[in-house]
């Protein structure tokens, strides 16, 4: 659903965007929490996620600061790809 919103360039109020992102984060975090290997150290596992999150946010911020007309097209293409992969996962194709 999030990929579809990006692909269609839907302009949402900030409050709606925050709510959508918050729900996504909640479910995404739960999924990762249930996948923690039995033999993994909790501190190391969380540190890895924290480092990866910082790097992903830095990349997103850099992309946002450097955006232009070309970036909007790329964002829509990536959003459409995310939506297509989501549909594929639902139907067991991916």
GROMACS .gro file of C-alpha atoms in nm, residues 32 36 40-57:
model
   20
   32UNK     CA    1   1.197  -0.837   1.263
   36UNK     CA    2   1.564  -1.297   1.589
   40UNK     CA    3   2.187  -1.429   1.844
   41UNK     CA    4   2.299  -1.193   2.116
   42UNK     CA    5   2.028  -0.934   2.177
   43UNK     CA    6   2.266  -0.640   2.208
   44UNK     CA    7   2.456  -0.722   1.889
   45UNK     CA    8   2.133  -0.784   1.698
   46UNK     CA    9   1.984  -0.451   1.809
   47UNK     CA   10   2.310  -0.269   1.736
   48UNK     CA   11   2.309  -0.406   1.382
   49UNK     CA   12   1.954  -0.286   1.328
   50UNK     CA   13   2.035   0.055   1.474
   51UNK     CA   14   2.338   0.099   1.246
   52UNK     CA   15   2.141  -0.016   0.941
   53UNK     CA   16   1.856   0.221   1.032
   54UNK     CA   17   2.093   0.517   1.065
   55UNK     CA   18   2.250   0.439   0.727
   56UNK     CA   19   1.912   0.399   0.556
   57UNK     CA   20   1.788   0.726   0.705
   0.00000   0.00000   0.00000
